[in-house]
């Protein structure tokens, strides 16, 4: 039965999952398990392992109390293993380990049991190293918070000498329960394909009776450096020789190793007198390279190999290796019969006669060491039940964004008790979290399935069929229906099912508190719902519909999730995973449901996969475009990671995490959601635009003078269509751009500078903190009070401190306090600086001042402050090179002059101060022929930023994948060939110890990644498999506007300089796709006469 299930892949119900052999979506199943005298109901969620579907893992982790982490026994810890462990850590769920594919160590790698033991130890060390790094970062973070609180208390209470504690606090925290160790019972060694798996506890119980040793003692010593002393009948420590105890040859210039220590070492480890002949009479090692020295090394290596067998090898692995040798390798029937009789296994005659030895092996192992029993028993004993949810996890779920738990209303804080109790009582508040919505074929719903009929229903249907047959016969005799009617009937019958065929969405959810009943009324809490505001409005007599982001709905149907099968339920108690029907009009991707409006929305699910691959989609037949739009809306709801965008040009764009994810989404559109033929564009490659510091050498590495550098830059800009200067724009040799509004009333001067790479990376990784900073600053400008947690303020202060440490030097002096805004979208990796001497606006870091946060007064800003920021945001959102967002650029506003003319004075007097940064501030300017002054200033600021950008050396930034390739030594050269062809760069290459498998780590441009996996598999005949994960943005070194300007460059590159320029190729491709002007010469000399020759 186990073999049949493994072949069927029960939880991989999609056709493409069966074809590819990978899991693409999370699916749940409820399992009943008896462990001893207790019975358990386990909700198992199978999540994908492919990097493109990490979002499905995120949706599953939120609903679980524990996690089964699977690690390949051959490949060990992969990047995806680290991602899964980090997701489990962030969600505060406890993991257990399953080391799968143990059969590969025997059949593929041909390892001995001793070598396999060493290999497994290394895998455990790798997994525990990941867990240890996560634990260390948490402890250090908590210690830093505690130290800061103590410092603040000391500053307030006393002054004087301070005693600093330099310890990290790691030695004061017990972390033994966090790591994976077989003696703790949280590790299973398994081979799912052969149906066996075990924990050391099973063998401890088995051998405790035979050896007369307590099972608890065997459990602790079965894994580790312990061996069985047969003579003394005792378990002793020191099975293997510790390399630290092995004497090594002395270094040159040191004292020779005495003969006594070598003799003592050899005697300790069973050495004989003749082994000492290789040592000189004086007791010294002979010189390097002589026969004696190599002999000593061989002796010591042989002694290392002659160490005692650990208990795990002797009692566990040797038995499994012997079973494989007898059944699969030797196929010795006599030995098989002895093994079967000793194990007490009952086999069917057909299993013994089967030609495939794997069938016989599975039949033996599934009875001797069933993998299901080992895994489910570990889950029941080591993973927490829903009743054991921690307070830390509850507070983390209930604290959204910058809000801290103690700032929530009292009614909301009281719900914490309901979470911790996880009660199914009638008076317990119902709290449900929906992690995703998934589409179901209507015919697969329980209410549409055929059920067995009783005798009365069968008789009734028989009578109805008899009546319909009689009516048809009567109609045929009287010719009442014309041929046209008969032709029309099938058409109408065909159209009705098509109209009825509509995808049904079921919510993938978990009950955290209360008992959910069919038809129950609950509130749907949107992600922006504020329980304090909702409770206040409801207490004032407002209806549910008047509360923002609060909706009331009915739970129409409840389902038990059994893979692709659904079973209808009447009620579901707390702690269970379930499916809910009828929420497709209320929930887009995820949501929180509760009967209490005091419940806050849960924190959003953190997605590890970054959607990066874009394609434009349209219907082949324009009349079917409405069906495609509806299908894309359904796909957006069904896939937690896919994004659907409508660009300004009207194109419908699908954004996915990778090539495999893209293919799955397109298949779903064609076959399931839209059911129309679609046209898909080539992948839309994302780029970023940036500037770099002026070069010091030319393309042939000749040093450039200062005047020549400026001349080169200006010449390039004048020749490019993007760099042509309009009226009213002045660019000085230093790159300062001055531009005036069309009505000649406002003049702005802007300079662009390249940010250091470290600052750009910091801003990109701190986008959430910057977004929170902007929200706090906006609330202060509007006079509102926003409760901000101490951790959020510390994160903002930490960001400021990091920026101050990174922005050092003369040009960046005191620049952090001058930051005006971040962009684009107010949280991007670009900076706007206020370098105006006569305009001292409130700092962006104003929220860190406690006095200013407690004050309700909004700080005064200069008129049109918001226009400057808006122009900066527009400029950084689409750069001049190919209308892609900017990255790593700092714009400094160094001049802002306003002519005090009569119209502008009236405008300034009539308009209030702008509470900059949002749509709340409005400037009503006197309208002239050029429009409002605020609008002119936005356009001028945008143009000034673009011109300042073009006054510096421009570069494109390409999105990069981190590529990890597992390949054998035979195909290593072909792998490097494919990487080189696609502009890849190898970072690291290492060989798996004891195998011929190499792990290659490289970076690959996203633009060159499409078809990469298929090509590398074809070139290597399937012996290499890559995994691509989005990593970072990287500057393309080549200048897209470069032309030869020096004599050396003309001699080296020629007058045309038409060598391959990757940046120019990418830039022109993007401009051509967007319909922008592309400077390319189709015909160089149009008047030249062509001579066409014909072959006669």
Short mmCIF file of C-alpha atoms in Angstrom, two decimals, residues 11 65 78 106-107 145 212 284 341 410 417 477 493-495 542 642 653 727 735 762 827 888 940 946 951 958 971 1072:
data_model
loop_
_atom_site.label_atom_id
_atom_site.label_comp_id
_atom_site.label_asym_id
_atom_site.label_seq_id
_atom_site.Cartn_x
_atom_site.Cartn_y
_atom_site.Cartn_z
CA UNK A 11 -1.00 15.00 -2.67
CA UNK A 65 2.58 24.43 14.99
CA UNK A 78 20.76 23.30 0.17
CA UNK A 106 24.12 2.52 -0.52
CA UNK A 107 23.16 2.18 -4.17
CA UNK A 145 17.52 45.80 23.44
CA UNK A 212 20.20 -6.48 28.94
CA UNK A 284 62.81 11.67 15.52
CA UNK A 341 12.57 -15.24 9.45
CA UNK A 410 -8.04 46.34 26.22
CA UNK A 417 -6.22 34.45 26.46
CA UNK A 477 -44.50 9.70 -34.37
CA UNK A 493 -27.61 22.06 -24.14
CA UNK A 494 -23.97 22.78 -24.84
CA UNK A 495 -24.12 26.43 -23.87
CA UNK A 542 -22.37 53.10 13.54
CA UNK A 642 1.60 35.99 -8.73
CA UNK A 653 1.37 42.14 -17.17
CA UNK A 727 15.43 76.06 -23.31
CA UNK A 735 27.35 68.72 -13.26
CA UNK A 762 21.31 49.31 3.18
CA UNK A 827 10.89 54.12 0.34
CA UNK A 888 21.75 54.42 -5.78
CA UNK A 940 10.74 71.40 -13.48
CA UNK A 946 16.81 63.82 -15.15
CA UNK A 951 25.34 65.05 -16.54
CA UNK A 958 20.87 44.24 -14.13
CA UNK A 971 29.93 17.32 -17.27
CA UNK A 1072 12.10 49.45 -28.33
#
